[in-house]
PDB file of C-alpha atoms in Angstrom:
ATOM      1  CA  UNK A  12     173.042  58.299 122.422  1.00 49.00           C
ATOM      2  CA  UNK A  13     171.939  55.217 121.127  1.00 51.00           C
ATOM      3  CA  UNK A  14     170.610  53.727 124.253  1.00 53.00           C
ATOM      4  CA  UNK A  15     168.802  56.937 124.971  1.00 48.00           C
ATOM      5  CA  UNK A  16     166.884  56.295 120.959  1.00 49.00           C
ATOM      6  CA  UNK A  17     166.191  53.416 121.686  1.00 47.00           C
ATOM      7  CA  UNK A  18     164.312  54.502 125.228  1.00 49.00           C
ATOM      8  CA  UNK A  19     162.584  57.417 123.973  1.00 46.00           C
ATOM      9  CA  UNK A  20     161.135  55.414 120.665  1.00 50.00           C
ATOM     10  CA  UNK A  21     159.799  52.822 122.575  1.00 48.00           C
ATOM     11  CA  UNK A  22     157.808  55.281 124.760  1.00 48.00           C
ATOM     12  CA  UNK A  23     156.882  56.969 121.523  1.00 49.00           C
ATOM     13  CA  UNK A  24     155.516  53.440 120.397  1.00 47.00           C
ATOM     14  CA  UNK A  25     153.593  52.935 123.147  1.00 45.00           C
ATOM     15  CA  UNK A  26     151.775  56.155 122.466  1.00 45.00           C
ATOM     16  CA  UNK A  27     151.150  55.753 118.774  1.00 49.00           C
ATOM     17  CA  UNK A  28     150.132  59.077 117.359  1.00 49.00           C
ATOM     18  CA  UNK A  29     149.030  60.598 120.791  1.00 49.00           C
ATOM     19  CA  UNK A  30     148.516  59.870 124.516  1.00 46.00           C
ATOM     20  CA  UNK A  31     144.843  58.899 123.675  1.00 46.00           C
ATOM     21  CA  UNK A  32     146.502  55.714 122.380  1.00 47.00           C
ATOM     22  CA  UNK A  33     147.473  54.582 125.521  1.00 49.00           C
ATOM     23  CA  UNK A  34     145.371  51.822 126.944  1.00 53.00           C
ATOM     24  CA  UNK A  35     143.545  54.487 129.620  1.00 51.00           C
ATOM     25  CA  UNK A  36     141.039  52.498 131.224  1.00 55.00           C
ATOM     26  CA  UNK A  37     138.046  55.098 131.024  1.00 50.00           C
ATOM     27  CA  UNK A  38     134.748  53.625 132.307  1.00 53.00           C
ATOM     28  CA  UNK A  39     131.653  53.884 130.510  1.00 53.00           C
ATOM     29  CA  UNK A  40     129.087  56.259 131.435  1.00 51.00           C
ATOM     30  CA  UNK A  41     127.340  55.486 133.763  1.00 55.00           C
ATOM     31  CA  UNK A  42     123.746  55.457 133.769  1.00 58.00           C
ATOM     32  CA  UNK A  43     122.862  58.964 135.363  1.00 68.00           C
ATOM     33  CA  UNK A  44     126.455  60.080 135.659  1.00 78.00           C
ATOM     34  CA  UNK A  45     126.301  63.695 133.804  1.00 86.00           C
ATOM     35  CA  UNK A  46     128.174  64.203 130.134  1.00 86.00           C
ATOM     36  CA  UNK A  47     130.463  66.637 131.774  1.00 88.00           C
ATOM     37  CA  UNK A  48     131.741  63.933 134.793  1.00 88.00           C
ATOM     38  CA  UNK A  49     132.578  61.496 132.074  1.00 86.00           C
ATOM     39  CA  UNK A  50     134.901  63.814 129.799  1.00 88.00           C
ATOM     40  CA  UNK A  51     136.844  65.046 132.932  1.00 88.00           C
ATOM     41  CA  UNK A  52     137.577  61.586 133.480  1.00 87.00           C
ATOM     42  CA  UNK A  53     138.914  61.255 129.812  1.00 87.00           C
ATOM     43  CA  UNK A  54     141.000  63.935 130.104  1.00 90.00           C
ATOM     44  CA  UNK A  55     142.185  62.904 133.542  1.00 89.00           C
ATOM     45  CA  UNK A  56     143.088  59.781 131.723  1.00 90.00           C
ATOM     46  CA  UNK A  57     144.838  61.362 129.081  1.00 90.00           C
ATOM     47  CA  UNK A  58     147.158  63.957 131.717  1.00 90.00           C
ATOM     48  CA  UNK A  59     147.725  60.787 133.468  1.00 91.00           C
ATOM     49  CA  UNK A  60     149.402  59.282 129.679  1.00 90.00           C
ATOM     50  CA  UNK A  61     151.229  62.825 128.994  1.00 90.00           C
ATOM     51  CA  UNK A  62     152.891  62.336 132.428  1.00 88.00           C
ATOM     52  CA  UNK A  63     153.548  58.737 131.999  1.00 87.00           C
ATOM     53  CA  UNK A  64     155.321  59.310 128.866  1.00 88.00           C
ATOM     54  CA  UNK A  65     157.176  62.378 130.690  1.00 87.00           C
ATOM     55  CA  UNK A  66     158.530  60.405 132.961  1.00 88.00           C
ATOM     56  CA  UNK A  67     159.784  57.689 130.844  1.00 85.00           C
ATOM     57  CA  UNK A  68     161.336  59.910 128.971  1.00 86.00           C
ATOM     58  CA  UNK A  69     163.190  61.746 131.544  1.00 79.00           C
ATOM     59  CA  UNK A  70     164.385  58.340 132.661  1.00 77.00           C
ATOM     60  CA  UNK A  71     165.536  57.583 129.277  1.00 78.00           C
ATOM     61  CA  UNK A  72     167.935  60.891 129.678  1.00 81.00           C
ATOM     62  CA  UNK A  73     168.803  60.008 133.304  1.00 83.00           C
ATOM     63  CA  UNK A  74     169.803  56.373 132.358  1.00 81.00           C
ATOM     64  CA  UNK A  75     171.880  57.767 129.432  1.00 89.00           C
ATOM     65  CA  UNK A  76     173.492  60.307 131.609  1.00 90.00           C
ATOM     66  CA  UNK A  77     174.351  57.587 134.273  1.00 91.00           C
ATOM     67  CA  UNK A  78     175.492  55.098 131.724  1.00 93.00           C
ATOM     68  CA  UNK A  79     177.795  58.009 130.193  1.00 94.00           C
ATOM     69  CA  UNK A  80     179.109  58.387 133.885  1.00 95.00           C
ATOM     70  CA  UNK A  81     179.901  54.615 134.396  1.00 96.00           C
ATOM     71  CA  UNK A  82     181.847  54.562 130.869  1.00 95.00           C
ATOM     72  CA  UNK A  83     183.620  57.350 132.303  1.00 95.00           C
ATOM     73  CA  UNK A  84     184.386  55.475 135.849  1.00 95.00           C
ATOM     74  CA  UNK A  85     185.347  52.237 134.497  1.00 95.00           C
ATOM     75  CA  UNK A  86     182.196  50.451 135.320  1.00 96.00           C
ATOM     76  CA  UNK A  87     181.125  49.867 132.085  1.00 95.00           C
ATOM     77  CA  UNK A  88     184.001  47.952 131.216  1.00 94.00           C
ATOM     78  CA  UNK A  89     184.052  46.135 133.758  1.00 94.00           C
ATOM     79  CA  UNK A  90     180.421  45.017 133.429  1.00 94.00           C
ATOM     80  CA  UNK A  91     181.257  43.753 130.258  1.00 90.00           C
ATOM     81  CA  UNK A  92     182.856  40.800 131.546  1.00 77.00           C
ATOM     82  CA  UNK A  93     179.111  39.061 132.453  1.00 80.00           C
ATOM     83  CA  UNK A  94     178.574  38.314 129.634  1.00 79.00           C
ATOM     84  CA  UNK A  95     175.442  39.505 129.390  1.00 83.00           C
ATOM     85  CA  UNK A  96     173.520  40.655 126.246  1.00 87.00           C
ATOM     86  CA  UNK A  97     174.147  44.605 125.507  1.00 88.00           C
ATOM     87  CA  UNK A  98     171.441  46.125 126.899  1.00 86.00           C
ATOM     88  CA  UNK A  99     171.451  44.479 129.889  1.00 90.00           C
ATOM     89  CA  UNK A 100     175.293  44.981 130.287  1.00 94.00           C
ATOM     90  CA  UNK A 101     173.899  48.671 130.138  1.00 93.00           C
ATOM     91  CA  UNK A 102     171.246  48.320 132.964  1.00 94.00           C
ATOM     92  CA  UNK A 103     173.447  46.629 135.190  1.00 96.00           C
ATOM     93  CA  UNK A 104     176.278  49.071 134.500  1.00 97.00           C
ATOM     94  CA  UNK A 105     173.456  51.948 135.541  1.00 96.00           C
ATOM     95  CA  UNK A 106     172.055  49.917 138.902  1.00 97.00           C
ATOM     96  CA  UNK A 107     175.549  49.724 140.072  1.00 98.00           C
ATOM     97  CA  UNK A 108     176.145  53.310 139.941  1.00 97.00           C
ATOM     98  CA  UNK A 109     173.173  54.479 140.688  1.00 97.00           C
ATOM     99  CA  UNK A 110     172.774  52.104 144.030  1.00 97.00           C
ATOM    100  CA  UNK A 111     176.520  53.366 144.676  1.00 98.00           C
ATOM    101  CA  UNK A 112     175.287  56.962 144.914  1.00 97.00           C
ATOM    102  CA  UNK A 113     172.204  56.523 146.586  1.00 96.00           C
ATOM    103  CA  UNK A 114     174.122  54.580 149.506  1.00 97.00           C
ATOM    104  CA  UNK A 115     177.542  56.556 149.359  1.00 97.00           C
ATOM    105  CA  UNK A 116     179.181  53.387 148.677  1.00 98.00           C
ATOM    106  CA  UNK A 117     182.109  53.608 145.781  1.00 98.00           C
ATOM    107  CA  UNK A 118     180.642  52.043 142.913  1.00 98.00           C
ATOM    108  CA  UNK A 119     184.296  50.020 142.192  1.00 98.00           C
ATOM    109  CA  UNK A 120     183.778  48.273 145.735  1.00 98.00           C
ATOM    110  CA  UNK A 121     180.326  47.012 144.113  1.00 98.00           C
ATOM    111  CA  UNK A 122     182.238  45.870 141.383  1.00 98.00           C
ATOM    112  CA  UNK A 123     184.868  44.260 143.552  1.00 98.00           C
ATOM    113  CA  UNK A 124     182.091  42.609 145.566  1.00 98.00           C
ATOM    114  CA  UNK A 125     180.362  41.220 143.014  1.00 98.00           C
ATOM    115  CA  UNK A 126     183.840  40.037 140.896  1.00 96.00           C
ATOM    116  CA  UNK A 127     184.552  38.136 144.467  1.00 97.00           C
ATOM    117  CA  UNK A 128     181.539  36.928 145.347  1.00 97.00           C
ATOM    118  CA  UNK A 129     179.909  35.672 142.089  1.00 96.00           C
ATOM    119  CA  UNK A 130     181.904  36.720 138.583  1.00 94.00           C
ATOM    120  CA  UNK A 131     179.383  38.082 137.609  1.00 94.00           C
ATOM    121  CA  UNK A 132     176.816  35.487 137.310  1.00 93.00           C
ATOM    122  CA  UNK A 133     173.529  36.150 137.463  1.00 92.00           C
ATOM    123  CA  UNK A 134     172.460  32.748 139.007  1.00 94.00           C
ATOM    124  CA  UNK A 135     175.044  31.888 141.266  1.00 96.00           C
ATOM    125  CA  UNK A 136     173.955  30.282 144.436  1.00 97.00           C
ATOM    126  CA  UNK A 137     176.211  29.664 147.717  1.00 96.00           C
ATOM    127  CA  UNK A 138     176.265  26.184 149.210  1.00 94.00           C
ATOM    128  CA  UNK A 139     174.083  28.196 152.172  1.00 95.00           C
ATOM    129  CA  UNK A 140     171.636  29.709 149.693  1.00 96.00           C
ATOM    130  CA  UNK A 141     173.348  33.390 149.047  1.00 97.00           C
ATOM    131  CA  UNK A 142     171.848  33.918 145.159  1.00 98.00           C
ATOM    132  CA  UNK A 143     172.713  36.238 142.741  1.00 97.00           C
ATOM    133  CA  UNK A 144     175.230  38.443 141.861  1.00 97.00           C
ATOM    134  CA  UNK A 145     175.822  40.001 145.622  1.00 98.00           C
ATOM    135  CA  UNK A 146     174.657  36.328 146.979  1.00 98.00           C
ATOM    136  CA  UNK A 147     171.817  38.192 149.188  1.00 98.00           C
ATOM    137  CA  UNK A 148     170.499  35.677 151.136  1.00 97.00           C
ATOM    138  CA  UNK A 149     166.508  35.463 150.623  1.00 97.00           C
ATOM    139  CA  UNK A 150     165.793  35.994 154.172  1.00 97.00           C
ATOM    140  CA  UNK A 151     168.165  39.395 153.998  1.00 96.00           C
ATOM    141  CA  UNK A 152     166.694  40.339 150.740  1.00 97.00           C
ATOM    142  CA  UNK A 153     162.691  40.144 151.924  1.00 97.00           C
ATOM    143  CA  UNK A 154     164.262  42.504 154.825  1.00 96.00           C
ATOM    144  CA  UNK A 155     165.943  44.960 152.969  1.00 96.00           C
ATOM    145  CA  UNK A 156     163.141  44.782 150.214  1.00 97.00           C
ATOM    146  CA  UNK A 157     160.790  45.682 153.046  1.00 96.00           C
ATOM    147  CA  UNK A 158     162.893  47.892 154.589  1.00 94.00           C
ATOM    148  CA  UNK A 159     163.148  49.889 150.859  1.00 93.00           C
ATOM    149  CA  UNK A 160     159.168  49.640 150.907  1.00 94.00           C
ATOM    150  CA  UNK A 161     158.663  47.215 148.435  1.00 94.00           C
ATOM    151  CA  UNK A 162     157.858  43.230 148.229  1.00 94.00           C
ATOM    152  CA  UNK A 163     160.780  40.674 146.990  1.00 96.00           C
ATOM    153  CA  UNK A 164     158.013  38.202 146.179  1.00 94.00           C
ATOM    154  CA  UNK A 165     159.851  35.082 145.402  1.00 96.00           C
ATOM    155  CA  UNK A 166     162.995  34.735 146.245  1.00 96.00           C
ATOM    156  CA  UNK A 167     164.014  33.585 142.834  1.00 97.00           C
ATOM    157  CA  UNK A 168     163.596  37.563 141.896  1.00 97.00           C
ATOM    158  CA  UNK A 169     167.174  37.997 143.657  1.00 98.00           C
ATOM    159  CA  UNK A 170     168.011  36.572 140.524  1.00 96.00           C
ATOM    160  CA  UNK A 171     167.185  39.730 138.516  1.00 95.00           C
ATOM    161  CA  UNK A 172     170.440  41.489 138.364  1.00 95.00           C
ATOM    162  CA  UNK A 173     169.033  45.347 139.308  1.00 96.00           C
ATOM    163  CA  UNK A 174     167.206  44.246 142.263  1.00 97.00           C
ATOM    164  CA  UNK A 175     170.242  42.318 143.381  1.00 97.00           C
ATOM    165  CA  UNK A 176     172.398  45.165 143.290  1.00 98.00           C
ATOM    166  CA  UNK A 177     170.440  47.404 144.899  1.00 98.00           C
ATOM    167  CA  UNK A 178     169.564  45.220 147.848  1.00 98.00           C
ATOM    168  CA  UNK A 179     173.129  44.146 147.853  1.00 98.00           C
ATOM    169  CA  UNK A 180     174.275  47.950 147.627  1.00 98.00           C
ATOM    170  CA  UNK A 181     172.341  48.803 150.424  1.00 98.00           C
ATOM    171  CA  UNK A 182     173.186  45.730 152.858  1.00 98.00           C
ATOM    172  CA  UNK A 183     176.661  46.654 151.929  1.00 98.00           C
ATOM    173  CA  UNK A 184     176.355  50.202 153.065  1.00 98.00           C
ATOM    174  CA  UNK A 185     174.698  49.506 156.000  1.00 97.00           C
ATOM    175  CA  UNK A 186     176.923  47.148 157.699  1.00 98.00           C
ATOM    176  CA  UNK A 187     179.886  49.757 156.763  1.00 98.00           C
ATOM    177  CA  UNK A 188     178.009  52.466 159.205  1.00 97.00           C
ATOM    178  CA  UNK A 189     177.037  49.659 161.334  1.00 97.00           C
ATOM    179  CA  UNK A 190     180.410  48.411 161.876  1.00 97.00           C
ATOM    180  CA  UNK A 191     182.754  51.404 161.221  1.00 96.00           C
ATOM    181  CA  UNK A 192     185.377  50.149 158.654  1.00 96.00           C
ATOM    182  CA  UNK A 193     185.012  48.449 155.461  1.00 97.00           C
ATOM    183  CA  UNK A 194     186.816  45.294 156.307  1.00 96.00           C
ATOM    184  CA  UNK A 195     184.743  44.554 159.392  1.00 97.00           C
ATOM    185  CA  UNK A 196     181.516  45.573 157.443  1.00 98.00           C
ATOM    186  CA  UNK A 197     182.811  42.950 155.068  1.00 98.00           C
ATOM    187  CA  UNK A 198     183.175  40.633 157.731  1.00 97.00           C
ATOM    188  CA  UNK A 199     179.026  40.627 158.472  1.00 97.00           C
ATOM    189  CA  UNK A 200     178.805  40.789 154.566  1.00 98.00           C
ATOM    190  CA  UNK A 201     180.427  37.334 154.268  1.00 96.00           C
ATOM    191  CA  UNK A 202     179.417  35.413 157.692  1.00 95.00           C
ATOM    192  CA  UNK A 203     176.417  37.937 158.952  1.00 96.00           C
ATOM    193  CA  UNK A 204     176.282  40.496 161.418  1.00 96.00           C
ATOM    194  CA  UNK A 205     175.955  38.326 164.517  1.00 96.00           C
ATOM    195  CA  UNK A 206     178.755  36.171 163.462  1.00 96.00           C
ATOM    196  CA  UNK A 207     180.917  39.060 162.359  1.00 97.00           C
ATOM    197  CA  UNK A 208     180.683  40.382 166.045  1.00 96.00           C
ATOM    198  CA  UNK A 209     181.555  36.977 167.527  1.00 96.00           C
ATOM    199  CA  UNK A 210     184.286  36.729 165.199  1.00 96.00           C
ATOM    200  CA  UNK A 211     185.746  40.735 165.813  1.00 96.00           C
ATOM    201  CA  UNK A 212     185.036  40.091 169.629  1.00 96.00           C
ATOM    202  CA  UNK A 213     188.395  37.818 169.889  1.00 95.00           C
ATOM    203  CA  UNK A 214     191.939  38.999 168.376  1.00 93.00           C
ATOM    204  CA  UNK A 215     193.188  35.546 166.606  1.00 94.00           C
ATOM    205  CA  UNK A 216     189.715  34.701 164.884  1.00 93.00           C
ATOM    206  CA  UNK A 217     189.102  38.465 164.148  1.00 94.00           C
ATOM    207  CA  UNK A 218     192.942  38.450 162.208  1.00 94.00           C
ATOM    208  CA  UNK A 219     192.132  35.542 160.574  1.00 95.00           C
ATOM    209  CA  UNK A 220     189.550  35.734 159.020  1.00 96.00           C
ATOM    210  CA  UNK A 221     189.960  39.606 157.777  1.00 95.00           C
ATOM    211  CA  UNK A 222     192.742  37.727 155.678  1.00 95.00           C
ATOM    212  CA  UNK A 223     190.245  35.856 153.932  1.00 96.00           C
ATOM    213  CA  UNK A 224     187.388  37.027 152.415  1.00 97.00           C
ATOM    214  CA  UNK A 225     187.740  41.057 153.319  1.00 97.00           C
ATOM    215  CA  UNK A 226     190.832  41.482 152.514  1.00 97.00           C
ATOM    216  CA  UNK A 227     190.256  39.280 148.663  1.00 97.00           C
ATOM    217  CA  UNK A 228     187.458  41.945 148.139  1.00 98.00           C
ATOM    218  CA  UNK A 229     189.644  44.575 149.470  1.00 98.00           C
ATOM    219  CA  UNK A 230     192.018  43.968 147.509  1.00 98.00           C
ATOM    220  CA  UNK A 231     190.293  43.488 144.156  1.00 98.00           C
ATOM    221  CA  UNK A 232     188.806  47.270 145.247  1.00 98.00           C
ATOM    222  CA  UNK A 233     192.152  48.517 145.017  1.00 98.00           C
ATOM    223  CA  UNK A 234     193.535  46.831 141.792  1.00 97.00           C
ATOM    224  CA  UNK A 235     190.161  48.128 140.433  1.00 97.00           C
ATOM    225  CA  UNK A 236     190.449  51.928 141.850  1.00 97.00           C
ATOM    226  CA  UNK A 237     194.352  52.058 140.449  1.00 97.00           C
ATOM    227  CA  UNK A 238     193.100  50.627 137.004  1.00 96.00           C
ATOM    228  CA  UNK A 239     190.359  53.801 137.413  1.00 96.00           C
ATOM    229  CA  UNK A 240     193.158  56.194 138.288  1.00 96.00           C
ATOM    230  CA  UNK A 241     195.207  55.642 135.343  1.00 96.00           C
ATOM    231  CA  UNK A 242     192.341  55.530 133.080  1.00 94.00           C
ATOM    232  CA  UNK A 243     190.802  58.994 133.878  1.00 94.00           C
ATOM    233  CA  UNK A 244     194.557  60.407 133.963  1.00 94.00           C
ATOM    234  CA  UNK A 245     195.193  59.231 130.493  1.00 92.00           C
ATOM    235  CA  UNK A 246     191.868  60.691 129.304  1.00 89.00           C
ATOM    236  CA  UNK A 247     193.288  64.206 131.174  1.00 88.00           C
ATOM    237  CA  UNK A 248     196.407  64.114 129.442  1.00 89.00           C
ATOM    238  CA  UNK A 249     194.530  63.517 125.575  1.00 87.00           C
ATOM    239  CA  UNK A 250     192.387  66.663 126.852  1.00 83.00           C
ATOM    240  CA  UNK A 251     195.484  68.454 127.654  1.00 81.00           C
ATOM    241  CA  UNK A 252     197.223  67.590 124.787  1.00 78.00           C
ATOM    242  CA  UNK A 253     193.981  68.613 122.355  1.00 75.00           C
ATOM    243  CA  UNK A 254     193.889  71.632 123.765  1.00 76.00           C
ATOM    244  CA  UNK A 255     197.481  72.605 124.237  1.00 72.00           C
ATOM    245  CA  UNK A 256     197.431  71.096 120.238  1.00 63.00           C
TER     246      UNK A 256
END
């Protein structure tokens, strides 16, 4: 529950000793404006605090909640190996799952994905530009950013390891209902999606390269999903044993 603290007292900071101490920008009165118009606009600007704080604190809980679930999945752990300082280890470890979820995508073939294309590093970059942990080209990322109804800005912001996820996530999922299978959606993941159809169009190029890159990531999905297994079956068999104890 630590993480979960940690949230909630920083909202509780930011609030001092009551919503009035957020930094609600109230205008003056103005000159003719009645008494009663200006305190309805102080107390919309306090509801507006109380439901700012709400909501940070029921993403606190959420975030807790999802990290507890990605301890529980093995993503966690995995995560771990970034490198990264604690608490972002913690964010990334929620992004993935919660990107998984929203685009029905196993969160271990995230994993796998990023493992193959970037260990992990935050800053990798691809001899063609692909940045990030995903390596999401800019061009694809200012697409799928506007396509999830919000701005990349510079492209250096595929750099930030939540946004990368989730635009890498949702590329991901995509091409898998765009193309059918996982290995051909991995396919347009590594060479794009008008490639990939050039390269499935014709038997010998379509075999060979499915035993490059899709079937490395595919692969590394399936070491990861029988390291999963046998985790969550030994955790069954201590619950088993406490209770049969």
């Amino acid at each position: 529950m630590r993480g979960l603290t940690v949230a909630v007292a920083a909202a509780a900071m930011l609030i001092g000793g009551g919503v009035s101490a957020f930094p609600a920008q109230v205008p003056m009165e103005s000159l003719g404006e009645p008494a009663e118009m200006t305190q309805l606009r102080v107390r919309l600007a306090q509801a507006e605090a109380e439901l700012s704080l709400a909501r940070m604190k029921l993403q606190a809980y959420e975030d807790e909640a999802m990290y507890g679930e990605a301890e529980r999945l093995g993503v966690a752990e995995h995560v771990k190996a970034s490198g990264l300082p604690e608490h972002q280890q913690r964010r990334l470890s929620v992004a993935i799952l919660r990107e998984a979820q929203r685009n029905n995508v196993d969160p271990m073939l995230v994993v796998a994905v990023i493992r193959c294309e970037s260990s992990f590093n935050n800053y990798a970059v691809s001899h063609v530009g692909a940045m990030g942990l995903m390596q999401v080209m800019p061009e694809t990322g200012t697409w799928l950013a506007d396509k999830a109804g919000f701005e990349l800005g510079r492209k250096t912001n595929l750099f930030d390891a939540e946004t990368n996820v989730a635009l890498g996530t949702a590329y991901l999922a995509e091409l898998i209902e765009r193309f059918g299978t996982v290995e051909k959606a991995l396919v347009a993941y590594n060479a794009g999606p008008g490639q990939a159809r050039r390269i499935l169009a014709k038997k010998e190029a379509r075999s060979r390269f499915i035993a490059g890159y899709p079937t490395k990531v595919v692969k590394e999905f399936r070491k990861l999903k029988a390291q999963q297994a046998r985790a969550l079956t030994a955790v069954e068999q201590q619950k088993t044993a406490g209770r049969e104890g």
